[in-house]
mmCIF file of C-alpha atoms in Angstrom:
data_model
loop_
_atom_site.group_PDB
_atom_site.id
_atom_site.type_symbol
_atom_site.label_atom_id
_atom_site.label_comp_id
_atom_site.label_asym_id
_atom_site.label_seq_id
_atom_site.Cartn_x
_atom_site.Cartn_y
_atom_site.Cartn_z
ATOM 1 C CA MET A 1 -7.010 11.988 17.086
ATOM 2 C CA ILE A 2 -5.120 9.785 15.240
ATOM 3 C CA ARG A 3 -1.911 7.030 16.120
ATOM 4 C CA SER A 4 -0.379 5.444 13.406
ATOM 5 C CA PHE A 5 3.354 3.822 13.244
ATOM 6 C CA SER A 6 5.010 1.918 9.979
ATOM 7 C CA ALA A 7 7.725 -0.464 9.647
ATOM 8 C CA THR A 8 9.442 -1.761 6.584
ATOM 9 C CA ASP A 9 11.750 -5.339 7.002
ATOM 10 C CA ILE A 10 14.140 -6.281 3.823
ATOM 11 C CA GLY A 11 12.780 -10.302 4.103
ATOM 12 C CA LYS A 12 14.916 -12.955 4.378
ATOM 13 C CA LYS A 13 15.408 -13.652 0.595
ATOM 14 C CA ARG A 14 16.066 -10.423 -0.974
ATOM 15 C CA LYS A 15 19.132 -8.599 -1.179
ATOM 16 C CA LEU A 16 17.117 -5.002 -1.462
ATOM 17 C CA ASN A 17 14.604 -3.330 -0.185
ATOM 18 C CA GLN A 18 12.376 -1.751 -2.871
ATOM 19 C CA ASP A 19 9.459 -0.912 -0.362
ATOM 20 C CA TYR A 20 9.181 2.906 0.055
ATOM 21 C CA VAL A 21 6.622 3.708 3.456
ATOM 22 C CA TYR A 22 5.752 7.091 4.576
ATOM 23 C CA VAL A 23 3.491 8.553 7.562
ATOM 24 C CA SER A 24 2.346 11.894 8.369
ATOM 25 C CA GLU A 25 -0.173 12.433 11.025
ATOM 26 C CA ASP A 26 0.556 16.093 10.825
ATOM 27 C CA PRO A 27 -1.644 18.329 7.178
ATOM 28 C CA ILE A 28 0.380 17.718 3.958
ATOM 29 C CA GLY A 29 -1.004 20.790 1.704
ATOM 30 C CA ASN A 30 -4.668 20.670 1.345
ATOM 31 C CA LEU A 31 -4.364 17.254 3.726
ATOM 32 C CA PRO A 32 -5.449 16.249 7.167
ATOM 33 C CA ASN A 33 -3.064 13.306 6.683
ATOM 34 C CA LEU A 34 -1.251 10.842 4.752
ATOM 35 C CA PHE A 35 -0.381 7.511 5.090
ATOM 36 C CA VAL A 36 1.888 5.567 1.737
ATOM 37 C CA VAL A 37 3.215 2.396 0.854
ATOM 38 C CA ALA A 38 4.999 1.260 -2.488
ATOM 39 C CA ASP A 39 6.704 -1.617 -3.432
ATOM 40 C CA GLY A 40 8.886 -1.013 -6.430
ATOM 41 C CA MET A 41 9.272 -3.677 -9.455
ATOM 42 C CA GLY A 42 12.408 -3.287 -12.075
ATOM 43 C CA GLY A 43 15.844 -5.231 -11.841
ATOM 44 C CA HIS A 44 19.268 -4.107 -10.045
ATOM 45 C CA ASN A 45 17.942 -0.627 -7.922
ATOM 46 C CA ALA A 46 15.512 -0.136 -10.774
ATOM 47 C CA GLY A 47 12.954 -0.897 -7.784
ATOM 48 C CA ASP A 48 14.229 1.073 -5.113
ATOM 49 C CA TYR A 49 14.464 3.775 -7.645
ATOM 50 C CA ALA A 50 10.814 3.482 -8.688
ATOM 51 C CA SER A 51 8.953 3.264 -5.871
ATOM 52 C CA LYS A 52 11.321 5.990 -3.672
ATOM 53 C CA CYS A 53 10.570 8.739 -6.410
ATOM 54 C CA THR A 54 6.702 7.738 -6.455
ATOM 55 C CA VAL A 55 6.167 8.242 -2.888
ATOM 56 C CA GLU A 56 8.383 11.905 -3.014
ATOM 57 C CA THR A 57 6.811 13.120 -6.331
ATOM 58 C CA LEU A 58 3.537 12.029 -4.926
ATOM 59 C CA ILE A 59 4.183 13.798 -1.662
ATOM 60 C CA ARG A 60 5.881 16.994 -3.281
ATOM 61 C CA GLU A 61 3.004 17.304 -5.739
ATOM 62 C CA VAL A 62 0.018 16.698 -2.530
ATOM 63 C CA ARG A 63 1.968 19.618 -0.627
ATOM 64 C CA GLY A 64 1.570 22.251 -3.851
ATOM 65 C CA CYS A 65 -1.234 21.120 -4.826
ATOM 66 C CA PHE A 66 -4.778 23.878 -4.466
ATOM 67 C CA GLU A 67 -7.357 20.936 -4.655
ATOM 68 C CA LYS A 68 -9.691 21.142 -2.069
ATOM 69 C CA ASN A 69 -10.867 17.458 -3.304
ATOM 70 C CA PRO A 70 -8.766 14.102 -2.005
ATOM 71 C CA VAL A 71 -9.617 11.961 -4.476
ATOM 72 C CA ARG A 72 -8.531 14.831 -7.487
ATOM 73 C CA ILE A 73 -5.394 15.325 -4.824
ATOM 74 C CA LEU A 74 -3.817 11.496 -4.743
ATOM 75 C CA GLY A 75 -5.259 11.233 -8.433
ATOM 76 C CA LYS A 76 -2.717 14.359 -9.767
ATOM 77 C CA ALA A 77 0.041 13.035 -8.237
ATOM 78 C CA ILE A 78 -0.620 9.841 -8.721
ATOM 79 C CA ARG A 79 -0.642 10.107 -12.352
ATOM 80 C CA ILE A 80 2.356 13.108 -12.425
ATOM 81 C CA ALA A 81 4.524 10.517 -10.262
ATOM 82 C CA ASN A 82 3.557 8.302 -13.398
ATOM 83 C CA ASP A 83 4.973 10.563 -16.077
ATOM 84 C CA GLN A 84 8.224 11.124 -14.060
ATOM 85 C CA ILE A 85 8.786 7.001 -13.572
ATOM 86 C CA ARG A 86 8.322 7.191 -17.470
ATOM 87 C CA ARG A 87 10.588 9.707 -18.210
ATOM 88 C CA LYS A 88 13.511 8.864 -15.852
ATOM 89 C CA ALA A 89 13.220 5.024 -17.549
ATOM 90 C CA ARG A 90 13.514 7.025 -21.123
ATOM 91 C CA GLU A 91 16.305 8.908 -19.704
ATOM 92 C CA ASP A 92 18.433 5.946 -18.347
ATOM 93 C CA GLU A 93 18.517 2.635 -19.792
ATOM 94 C CA SER A 94 18.933 0.600 -16.372
ATOM 95 C CA LEU A 95 16.004 1.787 -15.079
ATOM 96 C CA LEU A 96 14.089 0.020 -18.129
ATOM 97 C CA GLY A 97 11.160 -1.438 -17.106
ATOM 98 C CA MET A 98 10.508 -0.046 -13.837
ATOM 99 C CA GLY A 99 7.279 0.102 -12.190
ATOM 100 C CA THR A 100 5.970 0.471 -8.952
ATOM 101 C CA THR A 101 2.680 0.120 -6.942
ATOM 102 C CA VAL A 102 1.259 2.479 -4.584
ATOM 103 C CA VAL A 103 -2.185 2.108 -1.900
ATOM 104 C CA ALA A 104 -2.742 5.888 -0.608
ATOM 105 C CA ALA A 105 -4.698 7.017 2.599
ATOM 106 C CA THR A 106 -5.898 9.976 4.101
ATOM 107 C CA CYS A 107 -8.135 10.610 7.294
ATOM 108 C CA LEU A 108 -10.894 12.717 6.951
ATOM 109 C CA GLY A 109 -12.803 12.629 10.202
ATOM 110 C CA HIS A 110 -14.034 9.504 10.236
ATOM 111 C CA TYR A 111 -13.687 8.452 6.259
ATOM 112 C CA LEU A 112 -11.219 6.893 4.789
ATOM 113 C CA GLN A 113 -10.348 7.822 1.031
ATOM 114 C CA VAL A 114 -8.055 5.263 -0.714
ATOM 115 C CA ALA A 115 -6.041 5.251 -4.108
ATOM 116 C CA ASN A 116 -4.202 2.230 -5.762
ATOM 117 C CA VAL A 117 -2.180 1.113 -8.269
ATOM 118 C CA GLY A 118 -0.849 -2.387 -7.803
ATOM 119 C CA ASP A 119 -1.001 -4.976 -5.089
ATOM 120 C CA SER A 120 -0.374 -3.791 -1.960
ATOM 121 C CA ARG A 121 -3.111 -3.545 0.374
ATOM 122 C CA LEU A 122 -5.581 -1.505 2.419
ATOM 123 C CA TYR A 123 -7.301 -3.543 5.187
ATOM 124 C CA ILE A 124 -9.591 -2.543 8.017
ATOM 125 C CA VAL A 125 -9.941 -4.342 11.150
ATOM 126 C CA ASN A 126 -11.865 -4.184 13.923
ATOM 127 C CA ASN A 127 -14.276 -7.534 14.304
ATOM 128 C CA GLY A 128 -13.116 -9.088 10.976
ATOM 129 C CA ILE A 129 -10.774 -8.179 8.854
ATOM 130 C CA ARG A 130 -11.913 -6.443 5.394
ATOM 131 C CA GLN A 131 -9.795 -6.074 2.413
ATOM 132 C CA ILE A 132 -10.795 -2.576 1.103
ATOM 133 C CA THR A 133 -8.593 -2.588 -2.150
ATOM 134 C CA ARG A 134 -8.857 -4.633 -4.974
ATOM 135 C CA ASP A 135 -5.694 -6.069 -6.175
ATOM 136 C CA HIS A 136 -4.314 -5.561 -9.602
ATOM 137 C CA SER A 137 -3.347 -8.555 -10.299
ATOM 138 C CA LEU A 138 -3.196 -11.298 -13.395
ATOM 139 C CA VAL A 139 -4.520 -14.084 -10.555
ATOM 140 C CA GLU A 140 -6.363 -11.958 -8.681
ATOM 141 C CA GLU A 141 -8.098 -11.184 -12.064
ATOM 142 C CA MET A 142 -8.756 -14.945 -12.693
ATOM 143 C CA VAL A 143 -10.129 -14.976 -9.704
ATOM 144 C CA ARG A 144 -12.675 -12.665 -10.651
ATOM 145 C CA ILE A 145 -13.710 -14.775 -14.416
ATOM 146 C CA GLY A 146 -14.095 -18.143 -11.674
ATOM 147 C CA GLY A 147 -10.957 -19.411 -13.534
ATOM 148 C CA ILE A 148 -9.549 -20.244 -10.109
ATOM 149 C CA ASP A 149 -10.471 -20.088 -6.214
ATOM 150 C CA ARG A 150 -9.247 -17.986 -3.906
ATOM 151 C CA ARG A 151 -7.599 -21.077 -2.454
ATOM 152 C CA SER A 152 -5.601 -21.543 -5.543
ATOM 153 C CA ALA A 153 -4.374 -18.643 -6.577
ATOM 154 C CA ARG A 154 -2.878 -17.948 -2.558
ATOM 155 C CA ASN A 155 -0.096 -20.542 -4.234
ATOM 156 C CA HIS A 156 -0.191 -19.606 -8.021
ATOM 157 C CA PRO A 157 2.371 -19.803 -9.955
ATOM 158 C CA ASP A 158 1.578 -16.148 -11.587
ATOM 159 C CA LYS A 159 0.841 -14.777 -8.006
ATOM 160 C CA ASN A 160 3.787 -11.779 -8.915
ATOM 161 C CA ILE A 161 2.673 -10.921 -12.003
ATOM 162 C CA ILE A 162 0.464 -6.901 -11.411
ATOM 163 C CA THR A 163 -1.941 -5.529 -13.912
ATOM 164 C CA ARG A 164 -1.126 -2.175 -13.080
ATOM 165 C CA ALA A 165 2.037 -0.508 -11.961
ATOM 166 C CA VAL A 166 3.212 2.906 -11.845
ATOM 167 C CA GLY A 167 5.172 3.700 -14.731
ATOM 168 C CA ALA A 168 4.038 0.637 -16.119
ATOM 169 C CA MET A 169 2.365 2.416 -19.338
ATOM 170 C CA ASP A 170 1.957 6.269 -20.235
ATOM 171 C CA THR A 171 -0.961 6.615 -18.548
ATOM 172 C CA VAL A 172 -2.066 4.751 -15.039
ATOM 173 C CA GLU A 173 -5.917 3.593 -14.174
ATOM 174 C CA ILE A 174 -6.534 4.655 -10.303
ATOM 175 C CA ASP A 175 -8.589 3.039 -8.320
ATOM 176 C CA PHE A 176 -10.517 4.975 -5.089
ATOM 177 C CA PHE A 177 -12.260 4.264 -1.832
ATOM 178 C CA HIS A 178 -14.775 6.195 0.379
ATOM 179 C CA GLU A 179 -14.706 4.424 3.551
ATOM 180 C CA GLU A 180 -16.406 5.073 6.714
ATOM 181 C CA LEU A 181 -14.064 4.155 10.039
ATOM 182 C CA LYS A 182 -16.023 3.170 13.560
ATOM 183 C CA PRO A 183 -14.438 3.849 16.583
ATOM 184 C CA GLY A 184 -11.979 0.177 17.100
ATOM 185 C CA ASP A 185 -12.035 0.160 13.471
ATOM 186 C CA LEU A 186 -8.031 -0.247 12.901
ATOM 187 C CA VAL A 187 -6.276 0.729 9.319
ATOM 188 C CA LEU A 188 -4.523 -2.103 8.204
ATOM 189 C CA MET A 189 -1.521 -0.845 5.147
ATOM 190 C CA CYS A 190 0.883 -3.373 4.208
ATOM 191 C CA SER A 191 3.173 -4.570 0.044
ATOM 192 C CA ASP A 192 2.201 -8.222 -0.583
ATOM 193 C CA GLY A 193 5.463 -9.404 1.663
ATOM 194 C CA LEU A 194 2.271 -9.515 3.966
ATOM 195 C CA THR A 195 -0.104 -11.007 2.450
ATOM 196 C CA ASN A 196 1.451 -13.645 0.570
ATOM 197 C CA MET A 197 3.111 -15.025 3.811
ATOM 198 C CA LEU A 198 0.363 -14.772 6.426
ATOM 199 C CA GLU A 199 -3.157 -15.259 5.935
ATOM 200 C CA ASP A 200 -6.143 -12.503 6.515
ATOM 201 C CA GLU A 201 -7.500 -14.677 9.274
ATOM 202 C CA GLU A 202 -3.958 -14.620 10.700
ATOM 203 C CA ILE A 203 -2.900 -10.726 9.696
ATOM 204 C CA HIS A 204 -6.039 -10.745 12.150
ATOM 205 C CA ALA A 205 -5.371 -12.554 15.017
ATOM 206 C CA ILE A 206 -2.173 -10.252 15.513
ATOM 207 C CA LEU A 207 -3.754 -7.290 15.153
ATOM 208 C CA LYS A 208 -6.876 -7.865 17.564
ATOM 209 C CA GLU A 209 -3.761 -8.634 20.167
ATOM 210 C CA GLN A 210 -4.070 -5.876 23.100
ATOM 211 C CA VAL A 211 -0.400 -4.422 23.092
ATOM 212 C CA SER A 212 0.993 -1.465 21.267
ATOM 213 C CA VAL A 213 0.577 -1.066 17.350
ATOM 214 C CA GLU A 214 3.810 -0.440 17.756
ATOM 215 C CA GLU A 215 4.154 -4.137 18.799
ATOM 216 C CA ARG A 216 1.363 -4.812 16.690
ATOM 217 C CA ALA A 217 3.340 -3.912 13.327
ATOM 218 C CA GLN A 218 5.997 -5.725 14.394
ATOM 219 C CA MET A 219 4.504 -8.870 15.375
ATOM 220 C CA LEU A 220 3.278 -8.670 11.526
ATOM 221 C CA ILE A 221 7.010 -8.558 9.786
ATOM 222 C CA ASP A 222 8.174 -11.272 12.430
ATOM 223 C CA ALA A 223 5.353 -13.504 11.528
ATOM 224 C CA ALA A 224 5.984 -13.275 7.852
ATOM 225 C CA ASN A 225 9.341 -13.841 8.499
ATOM 226 C CA TYR A 226 8.913 -16.800 10.148
ATOM 227 C CA ASN A 227 6.471 -18.212 7.284
ATOM 228 C CA GLY A 228 9.652 -17.977 4.930
ATOM 229 C CA GLY A 229 10.050 -13.810 4.881
ATOM 230 C CA LYS A 230 10.041 -14.151 0.651
ATOM 231 C CA ASP A 231 9.882 -10.751 -0.136
ATOM 232 C CA ASN A 232 9.896 -7.422 1.789
ATOM 233 C CA ILE A 233 7.474 -6.477 3.874
ATOM 234 C CA THR A 234 5.888 -2.899 5.199
ATOM 235 C CA VAL A 235 3.063 -2.338 7.084
ATOM 236 C CA ILE A 236 1.376 0.867 8.598
ATOM 237 C CA ILE A 237 -0.924 0.523 11.443
ATOM 238 C CA ILE A 238 -3.358 3.558 11.926
ATOM 239 C CA ASP A 239 -5.715 4.280 14.620
ATOM 240 C CA ALA A 240 -8.147 6.836 13.515
ATOM 241 C CA PHE A 241 -9.721 6.943 17.495
ATOM 242 C CA ALA A 242 -6.907 6.622 19.262
ATOM 243 C CA ARG A 243 -6.851 7.884 22.860
ATOM 244 C CA LYS A 244 -5.115 11.013 23.935
#
């Protein structure tokens, strides 16, 4: 039995929440469930529009898709969302330059299928914490080629520059991950408003607290805000092996 909880918070510094979150523990089209976090970018309300439009388009396309393979279902939906964002930006100059990250997941029994564009993240947490997605960011690329170390990357001035986003280009490149889930595993999906404020070890410590998933989600948001809350904060916690 799947149990999940989602929460989003504007944070301490922003005037608008450009994150968008969606959770369905029930089937959506040919997927048994669906979880999505999107973190919009763009001036004024463009980032807000990009994340909302992307998630709503993704849900609609998943619901109507006849494919059976979850990679094809999610991939097709994200590509159509990319086309939609590009078209809307051409039609309305106030939306030019908008885009959004998206991380989407579905639990298939003991397996998790993930699709990712941008630097919102998905982790699997148990005795340790393991980041499954790979950030599509300038700083992450610098770490990968050995230009800077992981510790320096955390406070790098270009940390917010992402190299992939839904709506950024005419075609969107999507990463897919297929992971086995074991009893005791929790799945965490989040925007960078959480991970820029908390170290992975701090996130792990909160998620290991013996309280409800709702309380743990709020504890994560509270901790991110306590550390500065410089961005919108969105989390989804999924327990794929919850007891009835």
